[in-house]
Amino acid sequence: MSNSWQTHLIEDGAQLVDGVMTFDPMPSADSDTPRVYDLGSLGLIGCRGVDAEDFLQGQLTNDVRELSPTHSQLSGHCSHKGRLLACGRLWRQEGGYLWQLPSERIAPLLKRLGLFVLRAQLELEDASARWARMGYSGRDAVERLAALGLRVPEHANGVLSEGTLTLIRIPDPVPRIELVGPPERLMGLWDALAEGAERCDARAWRQRDLLAGIAQVYDATAEIFVPQMLNLQLIDGVSFTKGCYTGQEVVARMQHLGTLKRRMFLAEVERETAPRPGEMLHSEGSQSRQASGWVVDTSPLDAEGGRHLLLAVAEIDAVEAGRAVRLGEQGAVLRFRDLPY
């Protein structure tokens, strides 16, 4: 994230803590209040060059050929055993591709992807500092952006570009748009949209992702989940017709044999300490020799921090049978909510 963008946000009330821009307090999950979000703490991998499409096609779970100037997609990268090492949104930008991930996954992924480049004519880079990113959500989001002369994609995962500015519509019951562009362009948009809106950071943006059932992979959860465990087959995050990619054989076999025993659910839990990605779950009556499940991601639901929203991969039969699923063997019981898909 550029210094000019950081400075602008600090002047608007943000705090820089350990290199991460934060706004306080954390908003409630159910409010429809207009909000602007600083997304600079998320990372970006850039890929460009004549072989970029073919390279990404051989590494990511989704069909990169279906990307267009008007369509983005979720895409994962797997180990040879079909376990996800990363998952994020991919789109075209200025003749190349940008892949948005948690910042902590950028360096490991660049190192790993670099092993597969060989003689391909392309450049991989950490593009996080090159592009400023912000979000806007609210019932009037489309109208507010239109008043600023910006067209908004009509459908989820849609993309529209206005010169160097890209707008991406993120799946959400409430209109939610990510804006990506040069810092100087976004500074003016931030000022215009922040008037009458709550100022938020990427934590609040992730809360909206949890409610939409969109998962991320962190250092603590890398190589735990196959794509189907994170419901990627339900939200256009994996293709079963594209052909080979790293880990494809394992992912395809699970899909065709129908052997999935765990998948991701949305839940609430009450506990004094926040659940952590990768924390193990326990299902009553489980016969599995592995963990019954894992926390995927979490977000506070109240200012006191006692209620938490989370995405969790749990045993399907335990949830469907109504058996208790806990944080650890003796921990708090999860209360499951409906996902929007």
mmCIF file with all atom_site columns, C-alpha atoms in Angstrom, residues 6-107:
data_model
loop_
_atom_site.group_PDB
_atom_site.id
_atom_site.type_symbol
_atom_site.label_atom_id
_atom_site.label_alt_id
_atom_site.label_comp_id
_atom_site.label_asym_id
_atom_site.label_entity_id
_atom_site.label_seq_id
_atom_site.pdbx_PDB_ins_code
_atom_site.Cartn_x
_atom_site.Cartn_y
_atom_site.Cartn_z
_atom_site.occupancy
_atom_site.B_iso_or_equiv
_atom_site.pdbx_formal_charge
_atom_site.auth_seq_id
_atom_site.auth_comp_id
_atom_site.auth_asym_id
_atom_site.auth_atom_id
_atom_site.pdbx_PDB_model_num
ATOM 1   C CA . GLN A 1 6   ? -1.725  5.430   3.991   1.00 0.00 ? 6   GLN A CA 1
ATOM 2   C CA . THR A 1 7   ? -1.264  9.109   4.797   1.00 0.00 ? 7   THR A CA 1
ATOM 3   C CA . HIS A 1 8   ? -4.660  9.931   3.340   1.00 0.00 ? 8   HIS A CA 1
ATOM 4   C CA . LEU A 1 9   ? -6.382  7.297   5.480   1.00 0.00 ? 9   LEU A CA 1
ATOM 5   C CA . ILE A 1 10  ? -4.565  8.367   8.639   1.00 0.00 ? 10  ILE A CA 1
ATOM 6   C CA . GLU A 1 11  ? -5.808  11.902  8.035   1.00 0.00 ? 11  GLU A CA 1
ATOM 7   C CA . ASP A 1 12  ? -9.310  10.394  7.845   1.00 0.00 ? 12  ASP A CA 1
ATOM 8   C CA . GLY A 1 13  ? -9.065  8.669   11.217  1.00 0.00 ? 13  GLY A CA 1
ATOM 9   C CA . ALA A 1 14  ? -7.228  5.390   10.540  1.00 0.00 ? 14  ALA A CA 1
ATOM 10  C CA . GLN A 1 15  ? -4.414  4.043   12.718  1.00 0.00 ? 15  GLN A CA 1
ATOM 11  C CA . LEU A 1 16  ? -1.313  2.266   11.439  1.00 0.00 ? 16  LEU A CA 1
ATOM 12  C CA . VAL A 1 17  ? -0.644  -0.669  13.781  1.00 0.00 ? 17  VAL A CA 1
ATOM 13  C CA . ASP A 1 18  ? 2.254   -3.024  12.937  1.00 0.00 ? 18  ASP A CA 1
ATOM 14  C CA . GLY A 1 19  ? 2.065   -1.904  9.329   1.00 0.00 ? 19  GLY A CA 1
ATOM 15  C CA . VAL A 1 20  ? -1.695  -2.576  9.053   1.00 0.00 ? 20  VAL A CA 1
ATOM 16  C CA . MET A 1 21  ? -4.235  0.215   8.636   1.00 0.00 ? 21  MET A CA 1
ATOM 17  C CA . THR A 1 22  ? -7.160  -0.176  11.033  1.00 0.00 ? 22  THR A CA 1
ATOM 18  C CA . PHE A 1 23  ? -10.374 1.632   11.843  1.00 0.00 ? 23  PHE A CA 1
ATOM 19  C CA . ASP A 1 24  ? -12.207 1.222   15.119  1.00 0.00 ? 24  ASP A CA 1
ATOM 20  C CA . PRO A 1 25  ? -14.736 0.057   16.177  1.00 0.00 ? 25  PRO A CA 1
ATOM 21  C CA . MET A 1 26  ? -15.674 -3.101  14.287  1.00 0.00 ? 26  MET A CA 1
ATOM 22  C CA . PRO A 1 27  ? -19.196 -2.641  12.834  1.00 0.00 ? 27  PRO A CA 1
ATOM 23  C CA . SER A 1 28  ? -22.043 -5.051  13.525  1.00 0.00 ? 28  SER A CA 1
ATOM 24  C CA . ALA A 1 29  ? -22.665 -7.806  10.980  1.00 0.00 ? 29  ALA A CA 1
ATOM 25  C CA . ASP A 1 30  ? -26.326 -6.964  10.314  1.00 0.00 ? 30  ASP A CA 1
ATOM 26  C CA . SER A 1 31  ? -26.172 -3.226  9.635   1.00 0.00 ? 31  SER A CA 1
ATOM 27  C CA . ASP A 1 32  ? -27.046 -1.904  6.175   1.00 0.00 ? 32  ASP A CA 1
ATOM 28  C CA . THR A 1 33  ? -25.282 1.382   6.929   1.00 0.00 ? 33  THR A CA 1
ATOM 29  C CA . PRO A 1 34  ? -23.166 2.637   3.988   1.00 0.00 ? 34  PRO A CA 1
ATOM 30  C CA . ARG A 1 35  ? -19.527 1.738   4.555   1.00 0.00 ? 35  ARG A CA 1
ATOM 31  C CA . VAL A 1 36  ? -16.177 2.420   2.953   1.00 0.00 ? 36  VAL A CA 1
ATOM 32  C CA . TYR A 1 37  ? -13.411 -0.130  3.520   1.00 0.00 ? 37  TYR A CA 1
ATOM 33  C CA . ASP A 1 38  ? -9.655  0.175   3.240   1.00 0.00 ? 38  ASP A CA 1
ATOM 34  C CA . LEU A 1 39  ? -8.489  -3.105  1.651   1.00 0.00 ? 39  LEU A CA 1
ATOM 35  C CA . GLY A 1 40  ? -4.802  -2.280  1.538   1.00 0.00 ? 40  GLY A CA 1
ATOM 36  C CA . SER A 1 41  ? -3.971  -4.999  4.063   1.00 0.00 ? 41  SER A CA 1
ATOM 37  C CA . LEU A 1 42  ? -4.924  -7.639  1.489   1.00 0.00 ? 42  LEU A CA 1
ATOM 38  C CA . GLY A 1 43  ? -2.164  -8.717  -0.870  1.00 0.00 ? 43  GLY A CA 1
ATOM 39  C CA . LEU A 1 44  ? -1.988  -8.886  -4.658  1.00 0.00 ? 44  LEU A CA 1
ATOM 40  C CA . ILE A 1 45  ? -0.004  -11.195 -6.918  1.00 0.00 ? 45  ILE A CA 1
ATOM 41  C CA . GLY A 1 46  ? 0.482   -9.788  -10.415 1.00 0.00 ? 46  GLY A CA 1
ATOM 42  C CA . CYS A 1 47  ? 1.078   -11.995 -13.444 1.00 0.00 ? 47  CYS A CA 1
ATOM 43  C CA . ARG A 1 48  ? 1.731   -10.633 -16.905 1.00 0.00 ? 48  ARG A CA 1
ATOM 44  C CA . GLY A 1 49  ? 3.418   -11.725 -20.110 1.00 0.00 ? 49  GLY A CA 1
ATOM 45  C CA . VAL A 1 50  ? 2.621   -13.658 -23.292 1.00 0.00 ? 50  VAL A CA 1
ATOM 46  C CA . ASP A 1 51  ? 2.432   -16.973 -21.405 1.00 0.00 ? 51  ASP A CA 1
ATOM 47  C CA . ALA A 1 52  ? 0.532   -15.660 -18.370 1.00 0.00 ? 52  ALA A CA 1
ATOM 48  C CA . GLU A 1 53  ? -2.831  -17.209 -19.274 1.00 0.00 ? 53  GLU A CA 1
ATOM 49  C CA . ASP A 1 54  ? -1.406  -20.643 -20.059 1.00 0.00 ? 54  ASP A CA 1
ATOM 50  C CA . PHE A 1 55  ? 0.693   -20.566 -16.889 1.00 0.00 ? 55  PHE A CA 1
ATOM 51  C CA . LEU A 1 56  ? -2.226  -19.683 -14.611 1.00 0.00 ? 56  LEU A CA 1
ATOM 52  C CA . GLN A 1 57  ? -4.432  -22.213 -16.398 1.00 0.00 ? 57  GLN A CA 1
ATOM 53  C CA . GLY A 1 58  ? -2.009  -24.936 -15.347 1.00 0.00 ? 58  GLY A CA 1
ATOM 54  C CA . GLN A 1 59  ? -1.825  -23.794 -11.716 1.00 0.00 ? 59  GLN A CA 1
ATOM 55  C CA . LEU A 1 60  ? -5.270  -22.612 -10.604 1.00 0.00 ? 60  LEU A CA 1
ATOM 56  C CA . THR A 1 61  ? -8.477  -24.537 -9.902  1.00 0.00 ? 61  THR A CA 1
ATOM 57  C CA . ASN A 1 62  ? -10.686 -22.392 -12.131 1.00 0.00 ? 62  ASN A CA 1
ATOM 58  C CA . ASP A 1 63  ? -10.782 -21.947 -15.903 1.00 0.00 ? 63  ASP A CA 1
ATOM 59  C CA . VAL A 1 64  ? -8.711  -18.815 -16.500 1.00 0.00 ? 64  VAL A CA 1
ATOM 60  C CA . ARG A 1 65  ? -9.912  -18.704 -20.108 1.00 0.00 ? 65  ARG A CA 1
ATOM 61  C CA . GLU A 1 66  ? -13.357 -17.691 -18.818 1.00 0.00 ? 66  GLU A CA 1
ATOM 62  C CA . LEU A 1 67  ? -11.993 -14.454 -17.378 1.00 0.00 ? 67  LEU A CA 1
ATOM 63  C CA . SER A 1 68  ? -12.835 -11.365 -19.381 1.00 0.00 ? 68  SER A CA 1
ATOM 64  C CA . PRO A 1 69  ? -12.781 -7.587  -18.965 1.00 0.00 ? 69  PRO A CA 1
ATOM 65  C CA . THR A 1 70  ? -16.276 -7.985  -17.462 1.00 0.00 ? 70  THR A CA 1
ATOM 66  C CA . HIS A 1 71  ? -15.881 -11.130 -15.330 1.00 0.00 ? 71  HIS A CA 1
ATOM 67  C CA . SER A 1 72  ? -13.761 -12.056 -12.293 1.00 0.00 ? 72  SER A CA 1
ATOM 68  C CA . GLN A 1 73  ? -13.591 -15.405 -10.549 1.00 0.00 ? 73  GLN A CA 1
ATOM 69  C CA . LEU A 1 74  ? -12.494 -17.144 -7.380  1.00 0.00 ? 74  LEU A CA 1
ATOM 70  C CA . SER A 1 75  ? -9.495  -19.411 -7.955  1.00 0.00 ? 75  SER A CA 1
ATOM 71  C CA . GLY A 1 76  ? -7.425  -21.656 -5.718  1.00 0.00 ? 76  GLY A CA 1
ATOM 72  C CA . HIS A 1 77  ? -3.947  -23.122 -5.995  1.00 0.00 ? 77  HIS A CA 1
ATOM 73  C CA . CYS A 1 78  ? -3.395  -26.676 -4.718  1.00 0.00 ? 78  CYS A CA 1
ATOM 74  C CA . SER A 1 79  ? -0.522  -28.887 -3.721  1.00 0.00 ? 79  SER A CA 1
ATOM 75  C CA . HIS A 1 80  ? 0.036   -32.056 -5.721  1.00 0.00 ? 80  HIS A CA 1
ATOM 76  C CA . LYS A 1 81  ? -2.163  -33.780 -3.117  1.00 0.00 ? 81  LYS A CA 1
ATOM 77  C CA . GLY A 1 82  ? -5.091  -31.515 -4.030  1.00 0.00 ? 82  GLY A CA 1
ATOM 78  C CA . ARG A 1 83  ? -4.928  -29.456 -0.820  1.00 0.00 ? 83  ARG A CA 1
ATOM 79  C CA . LEU A 1 84  ? -5.428  -25.720 -1.096  1.00 0.00 ? 84  LEU A CA 1
ATOM 80  C CA . LEU A 1 85  ? -2.400  -23.491 -0.571  1.00 0.00 ? 85  LEU A CA 1
ATOM 81  C CA . ALA A 1 86  ? -4.300  -20.320 -1.435  1.00 0.00 ? 86  ALA A CA 1
ATOM 82  C CA . CYS A 1 87  ? -7.715  -19.098 -2.531  1.00 0.00 ? 87  CYS A CA 1
ATOM 83  C CA . GLY A 1 88  ? -8.678  -15.640 -3.759  1.00 0.00 ? 88  GLY A CA 1
ATOM 84  C CA . ARG A 1 89  ? -10.253 -13.466 -6.416  1.00 0.00 ? 89  ARG A CA 1
ATOM 85  C CA . LEU A 1 90  ? -8.636  -13.263 -9.857  1.00 0.00 ? 90  LEU A CA 1
ATOM 86  C CA . TRP A 1 91  ? -9.293  -10.624 -12.519 1.00 0.00 ? 91  TRP A CA 1
ATOM 87  C CA . ARG A 1 92  ? -7.715  -8.951  -15.537 1.00 0.00 ? 92  ARG A CA 1
ATOM 88  C CA . GLN A 1 93  ? -6.000  -5.607  -15.028 1.00 0.00 ? 93  GLN A CA 1
ATOM 89  C CA . GLU A 1 94  ? -4.026  -3.574  -17.600 1.00 0.00 ? 94  GLU A CA 1
ATOM 90  C CA . GLY A 1 95  ? -3.158  -6.486  -19.875 1.00 0.00 ? 95  GLY A CA 1
ATOM 91  C CA . GLY A 1 96  ? -2.272  -8.849  -17.027 1.00 0.00 ? 96  GLY A CA 1
ATOM 92  C CA . TYR A 1 97  ? -3.860  -10.568 -14.056 1.00 0.00 ? 97  TYR A CA 1
ATOM 93  C CA . LEU A 1 98  ? -4.244  -9.694  -10.385 1.00 0.00 ? 98  LEU A CA 1
ATOM 94  C CA . TRP A 1 99  ? -4.904  -12.360 -7.756  1.00 0.00 ? 99  TRP A CA 1
ATOM 95  C CA . GLN A 1 100 ? -6.001  -11.076 -4.335  1.00 0.00 ? 100 GLN A CA 1
ATOM 96  C CA . LEU A 1 101 ? -5.015  -13.104 -1.257  1.00 0.00 ? 101 LEU A CA 1
ATOM 97  C CA . PRO A 1 102 ? -4.315  -12.605 2.447   1.00 0.00 ? 102 PRO A CA 1
ATOM 98  C CA . SER A 1 103 ? -1.015  -10.712 2.658   1.00 0.00 ? 103 SER A CA 1
ATOM 99  C CA . GLU A 1 104 ? 0.657   -13.511 4.615   1.00 0.00 ? 104 GLU A CA 1
ATOM 100 C CA . ARG A 1 105 ? 0.231   -15.872 1.645   1.00 0.00 ? 105 ARG A CA 1
ATOM 101 C CA . ILE A 1 106 ? 1.868   -13.634 -0.972  1.00 0.00 ? 106 ILE A CA 1
ATOM 102 C CA . ALA A 1 107 ? 5.543   -14.497 -0.332  1.00 0.00 ? 107 ALA A CA 1
#
